Amino acid sequence: MLNILWPVFIILSFIYAIITGKVNEVNNGIFDALESAVELSITFLGTISLWNGIMEIAKNTSLINKLTNILKPFIKRLFPELKHNEKANQEISINIIANILGLGNAATPLGIKAMKTMQEDNKKNDELSNSMMMFILLNTASLQLIPTNVIAIRTSLGSSNPTSIIIPVWISSIVAAIVGVLFVKFLIKKGKK
Amino acid sequence: MINNINYISSLAIPLTMMIIILYGLKEKKKTFDVFLSGAKEGIEIVVKMLPTLLGLFLAIGLLRSSGIIDFIVDLLTPLTELIKFPSQVMPLALLRPISGSASMAVAVNIMNNYGVDTLVGMITSVIMGSTETTLYTIAIYTSCVRIKKTRGVLFAALAADIAGMVISVFICRMLS
C-alpha cells in the first residue's frame, strides 16, 4: 500500500508546489519533516522503553491469568461457537489482554495463532467463520488501556496536559467497539438466512 | 465534571504502573532486571521505527507544505460541515485505517499546525488513540489462514472506525 502512496504523495507534492510557486515552502517542509520525525523518535525512545519495561514485568506475573479470568464471560458471549474449544478461547484471551496492555508486538503473533486454531474448526475453510469475524473486529478496535503513543506525541509537541485524552479515548474506543460488534452480529445473522 | 475526567485520566498511568510493579513484588520477581530487559527491547523497537517515521513524515510534510492538504481540506469542507466534522482532521480520518505510521505523521502535522491543546488537537489525539490500522489488521489476520472471503468484516470494522471518530469529535466538543 505504502509503496504506492509514498511515491505518489511525494511526486504530487513537488509538481503541485512547482505549479503554485511554493518551491521554497516545500524545501523548508523537507527539513521540518525530518526534524519532527527525529524529535518524536527521541520522545518515543523514552516512553516506549518505559512501557515495554513495565509490561515485561506484567508478562512475568500471574496478572495475565487474572485478567484472562475476568475476560471469560465476555469471550463466552462473543464467541458462542468456541464453547468447547479451550485452546482457541485461551489464545483469544491472551491476544486481547496483550492488546489491552499495549503489547502490540506480542499481540499479533498470538492473534495469528488464534486464527490458525479457529481455522482448524472452520467448516468452509476459504471463508471467515463467525468467530474469526468477531476476533478480527476486536483486533481492529483499539482496546489499549493507556494510549502511550498519543501521549508521547502530545508530550513531544509541548501539550500542557498530555494525559487528558485518556478518558475520552476510552469512551470513543468502547463506542466504536460496540458498533463493530453489533455490525458483526448482524452479518452473522444475515449469513444464516 | 471536566476536572474529574482530567483527574481520572491523570491517575491511569500511575495506577497501572503501581499495580504491575506491586504484582511483581508480591510474586517475588526481580522487577528491575525484568524492567531493564523489556526497556532494552523498547529501544530496538524505536530504532527500527525511525526510518519509517522519517519517510512518512517527509511525504506528509511535503503534502502539507506544497498546499495539497489545504486544497483537499477546502474541497471537503462543505461535506465535513454537513456532518459537523472539523475539516482540518479529515486527512487523518482518511489515512488512519490504511497506515499506522502515515497517520501518526499526519496527526503530528495537524497538531503542529493547529496546536496540541486546541479543539482540533484534542480531536486528533482522541481519534489516534481510539482507532486502529484497520486495513492492515484485516490483511494480516486473513492472509495468515489464506482466506479471501471475508464476509464484509471490513465494513463492520470501518463502521466502528467512523463511529469512533464521530464520538471523538462529540466528546472533545463537549469537554472544550
XYZ file of C-alpha atoms in Angstrom:
369
model
C 0.000 0.000 0.000
C 2.639 2.491 1.064
C 4.776 1.517 -1.903
C 2.097 3.212 -3.989
C 1.033 6.026 -1.668
C 4.518 7.184 -0.672
C 5.925 7.972 -4.132
C 2.568 9.405 -5.254
C 2.453 11.751 -2.250
C 5.989 12.975 -2.867
C 5.795 13.424 -6.642
C 2.370 15.087 -6.470
C 3.594 17.490 -3.801
C 6.588 18.556 -5.860
C 4.528 19.036 -9.018
C 1.830 20.955 -7.151
C 4.443 23.118 -5.423
C 6.176 23.966 -8.700
C 2.874 24.873 -10.378
C 1.670 27.027 -7.464
C 5.102 28.580 -6.874
C 5.661 27.121 -3.426
C 9.119 25.655 -4.018
C 10.642 27.464 -1.040
C 7.924 26.245 1.313
C 8.492 22.699 0.105
C 12.232 22.996 0.703
C 11.586 24.118 4.267
C 8.980 21.383 4.585
C 11.585 18.701 3.915
C 13.795 19.778 6.780
C 10.921 20.447 9.159
C 9.615 16.945 8.500
C 12.968 15.323 9.266
C 13.331 17.359 12.411
C 9.925 16.428 13.776
C 10.446 12.738 12.947
C 13.696 12.705 14.928
C 12.196 14.724 17.776
C 9.273 12.336 18.065
C 11.602 9.320 17.970
C 13.561 10.735 20.888
C 10.367 11.093 22.914
C 9.364 7.574 21.870
C 12.730 6.266 22.941
C 11.773 7.203 26.483
C 8.107 6.276 26.569
C 8.179 3.084 24.523
C 11.138 1.763 26.503
C 9.397 2.621 29.763
C 6.141 0.867 28.828
C 7.888 -2.083 27.308
C 9.785 -2.480 30.564
C 6.682 -2.149 32.739
C 4.708 -4.550 30.574
C 7.584 -7.033 30.671
C 7.002 -7.142 34.439
C 3.278 -7.702 33.860
C 4.036 -10.532 31.429
C 6.150 -12.249 34.082
C 3.452 -12.240 36.768
C 0.142 -14.041 37.144
C -1.612 -10.774 36.298
C -2.171 -12.071 32.766
C -4.021 -15.144 34.120
C -6.123 -12.974 36.424
C -7.129 -10.746 33.518
C -7.926 -13.791 31.398
C -10.398 -14.926 34.063
C -12.043 -11.514 34.130
C -12.442 -11.673 30.356
C -14.011 -15.147 30.312
C -17.677 -14.109 30.458
C -17.136 -11.620 27.608
C -15.366 -14.196 25.462
C -18.179 -16.674 26.072
C -20.775 -14.217 24.817
C -18.762 -13.004 21.830
C -17.616 -16.450 20.702
C -20.534 -18.840 21.410
C -19.281 -21.327 18.806
C -15.986 -21.841 20.589
C -17.643 -23.123 23.790
C -15.765 -26.414 23.647
C -12.564 -25.148 22.078
C -10.446 -24.432 25.149
C -7.309 -23.763 23.098
C -8.953 -21.115 20.901
C -10.512 -19.456 23.958
C -7.153 -19.252 25.654
C -5.367 -17.813 22.630
C -8.086 -15.258 22.019
C -7.996 -14.084 25.639
C -4.238 -13.699 25.690
C -4.354 -11.767 22.404
C -6.994 -9.398 23.798
C -5.091 -8.920 27.063
C -1.930 -8.138 25.071
C -3.930 -5.537 23.116
C -5.331 -4.004 26.299
C -1.878 -3.786 27.873
C -0.460 -2.253 24.696
C 1.845 -5.180 23.912
C 1.383 -4.705 20.182
C 4.415 -6.819 19.300
C 3.144 -9.731 21.349
C -0.483 -9.381 20.317
C -0.047 -10.006 16.586
C 1.784 -13.372 16.724
C -0.700 -14.525 19.388
C -3.566 -13.410 17.181
C -2.187 -15.329 14.201
C -2.026 -18.429 16.391
C -5.646 -17.936 17.416
C -6.701 -17.526 13.777
C -4.951 -20.789 12.855
C -6.632 -22.638 15.724
C -10.034 -21.319 14.638
C -9.289 -22.295 11.030
C -8.958 -25.961 12.135
C -12.618 -25.885 13.196
C -13.776 -23.860 10.225
C -16.238 -25.807 8.072
C -15.769 -23.677 4.963
C -12.065 -23.083 5.056
C -11.959 -20.459 2.305
C -14.326 -18.199 4.228
C -14.088 -16.486 7.639
C -16.108 -18.276 10.326
C -18.340 -16.292 12.687
C -15.769 -16.466 15.463
C -12.986 -15.340 13.141
C -15.023 -12.311 12.073
C -15.593 -11.333 15.688
C -11.928 -11.885 16.510
C -10.675 -9.734 13.634
C -13.109 -6.987 14.568
C -11.854 -6.922 18.156
C -8.324 -6.541 16.818
C -9.291 -3.627 14.581
C -10.847 -1.923 17.607
C -8.312 -0.098 19.723
C -8.648 -1.696 23.146
C -5.439 -0.281 24.592
C -5.795 0.807 28.235
C -3.192 3.562 28.006
C -2.720 5.203 24.598
C 1.007 5.613 25.200
C 1.942 6.668 21.658
C -0.534 9.513 21.551
C 0.533 10.679 24.988
C 4.149 10.608 23.796
C 3.246 12.657 20.698
C 1.370 15.176 22.837
C 4.312 15.421 25.223
C 6.815 15.983 22.427
C 4.610 18.748 21.000
C 4.529 20.508 24.357
C 0.961 19.825 25.474
C 0.121 21.290 28.878
C -1.855 18.165 29.788
C -0.810 15.197 27.642
C -2.812 12.587 29.574
C -6.119 14.482 29.499
C -7.209 12.425 26.487
C -7.297 9.065 28.281
C -10.955 9.065 29.366
C -12.214 10.489 26.029
C -10.178 7.773 24.267
C -11.763 5.079 26.453
C -15.254 6.335 25.735
C -14.824 6.517 21.974
C -12.972 3.169 21.807
C -15.811 1.477 23.668
C -18.490 3.065 21.485
C -16.550 2.082 18.343
C -16.113 -1.490 19.584
C -19.822 -1.805 20.398
C -20.797 -0.550 16.932
C -18.356 -3.023 15.367
C -19.550 -5.987 17.445
C -23.194 -5.239 16.633
C -22.330 -4.951 12.949
C -20.576 -8.334 13.006
C -23.549 -9.875 14.865
C -25.756 -8.508 12.106
C -23.504 -10.010 9.414
C -23.593 -13.372 11.216
C -27.408 -13.310 11.379
C -27.617 -12.334 7.729
C -25.313 -15.230 6.809
C -27.646 -17.739 8.467
C -30.619 -16.930 6.219
C -17.003 17.229 35.530
C -14.115 18.203 33.239
C -11.810 18.380 36.253
C -12.873 14.917 37.345
C -12.263 13.499 33.889
C -8.826 15.083 33.806
C -8.060 13.754 37.276
C -9.071 10.184 36.484
C -7.171 10.437 33.187
C -4.048 11.521 35.009
C -4.401 8.667 37.524
C -4.475 5.984 34.814
C -0.711 5.803 34.263
C 0.430 5.887 37.909
C -2.192 3.296 38.916
C -1.324 0.923 36.067
C 2.388 1.139 36.847
C 1.796 0.714 40.567
C -0.435 -2.343 40.203
C 2.002 -4.063 37.841
C 5.051 -3.358 39.991
C 3.234 -4.424 43.183
C 2.273 -7.663 41.445
C 5.898 -8.224 40.530
C 6.947 -7.641 44.144
C 4.214 -9.914 45.500
C 5.367 -12.741 43.270
C 8.993 -12.072 44.174
C 10.164 -11.212 40.672
C 13.382 -9.309 40.081
C 11.346 -6.330 38.943
C 14.235 -4.096 37.979
C 16.036 -6.751 35.931
C 12.813 -7.666 34.137
C 12.095 -3.996 33.547
C 15.532 -3.497 32.010
C 15.183 -6.377 29.576
C 11.815 -5.012 28.445
C 13.125 -1.457 28.145
C 16.047 -2.644 26.036
C 13.610 -4.228 23.612
C 11.724 -0.914 23.551
C 14.811 0.880 22.288
C 15.138 -1.627 19.450
C 11.511 -1.001 18.506
C 12.076 2.751 18.256
C 15.327 2.400 16.318
C 13.571 0.109 13.833
C 10.699 2.582 13.594
C 12.795 5.679 12.853
C 13.327 5.106 9.098
C 9.585 4.553 8.601
C 8.764 7.687 10.546
C 11.333 9.703 8.604
C 9.984 8.542 5.254
C 6.372 9.158 6.127
C 6.934 12.451 7.902
C 8.680 13.559 4.744
C 5.773 12.561 2.493
C 3.153 14.133 4.773
C 5.285 17.230 5.341
C 5.529 17.692 1.568
C 1.787 17.280 1.114
C 1.261 19.968 3.743
C 3.909 22.474 2.656
C 3.030 22.203 -1.045
C -0.529 23.191 -0.167
C -2.156 19.963 -1.358
C -3.591 19.162 2.053
C -5.148 22.622 2.305
C -6.551 22.163 -1.184
C -8.146 18.826 -0.231
C -9.407 20.230 3.068
C -11.058 23.115 1.196
C -12.654 20.674 -1.217
C -14.036 18.593 1.623
C -15.214 21.478 3.799
C -18.819 21.566 2.507
C -19.134 17.827 3.156
C -17.494 17.895 6.588
C -19.548 20.904 7.635
C -22.657 18.929 6.843
C -21.684 16.277 9.407
C -20.015 18.829 11.740
C -16.631 17.135 11.397
C -13.692 19.573 11.524
C -12.164 19.561 8.038
C -8.629 20.005 9.430
C -8.855 16.478 10.874
C -10.140 14.973 7.615
C -6.686 13.949 6.258
C -6.207 11.893 9.422
C -9.624 10.279 9.127
C -8.803 9.220 5.557
C -5.345 7.782 6.292
C -5.982 6.266 9.722
C -7.389 2.896 8.587
C -4.661 2.467 5.952
C -1.380 3.077 7.716
C -0.359 3.467 11.345
C 2.859 5.349 10.768
C 1.433 7.552 7.999
C -1.487 8.521 10.211
C 0.935 9.266 13.018
C 2.805 11.597 10.679
C -0.454 13.316 9.711
C -1.515 13.612 13.346
C 1.772 15.265 14.331
C 1.486 17.520 11.302
C -2.058 18.607 12.217
C -1.138 19.265 15.840
C 1.947 21.210 14.786
C -0.269 23.372 12.592
C -3.301 23.908 14.812
C -1.869 23.360 18.315
C -1.917 20.310 20.618
C -4.280 21.684 23.243
C -6.797 23.213 20.838
C -10.081 21.521 19.936
C -8.567 20.272 16.668
C -5.531 18.942 18.556
C -7.702 17.139 21.103
C -9.877 15.562 18.411
C -6.765 14.437 16.526
C -5.328 12.859 19.683
C -8.538 11.081 20.651
C -9.024 9.683 17.137
C -5.424 8.443 17.079
C -5.876 6.800 20.474
C -9.224 5.181 19.834
C -8.806 3.700 16.345
C -6.512 1.124 14.785
C -4.929 0.459 11.413
C -7.990 -1.454 10.269
C -6.930 -2.485 6.747
C -3.529 -3.705 7.873
C -5.004 -5.753 10.719
C -7.579 -7.397 8.463
C -4.904 -8.133 5.858
C -2.634 -9.840 8.393
C -5.321 -11.964 10.004
C -6.958 -13.120 6.781
C -3.734 -13.831 4.914
C -2.267 -15.963 7.718
C -5.045 -18.525 7.162
C -5.254 -17.837 3.412
C -8.853 -16.686 3.457
C -10.190 -14.423 0.724
C -13.928 -14.424 1.530
C -14.177 -12.024 4.434
C -17.979 -11.728 4.599
C -17.946 -7.954 4.974
C -15.867 -7.781 8.138
C -14.122 -4.781 6.552
C -17.397 -2.837 6.556
C -18.034 -3.713 10.189
C -14.541 -2.542 11.129
C -14.835 0.671 9.102
C -18.271 1.362 10.604
C -16.646 1.030 14.027
C -13.885 3.442 12.978
C -16.369 6.013 11.720
C -18.429 5.691 14.900
C -15.245 6.153 16.953
C -14.288 9.263 15.003
C -17.734 10.854 15.270
C -17.866 10.167 19.018
C -14.330 11.572 19.423
C -15.446 14.852 17.865
C -18.569 14.886 20.012
C -16.723 14.244 23.304
C -14.000 16.804 22.587
C -16.627 19.434 21.708
C -18.403 18.670 24.981
C -15.215 18.987 27.025
C -13.917 22.157 25.462
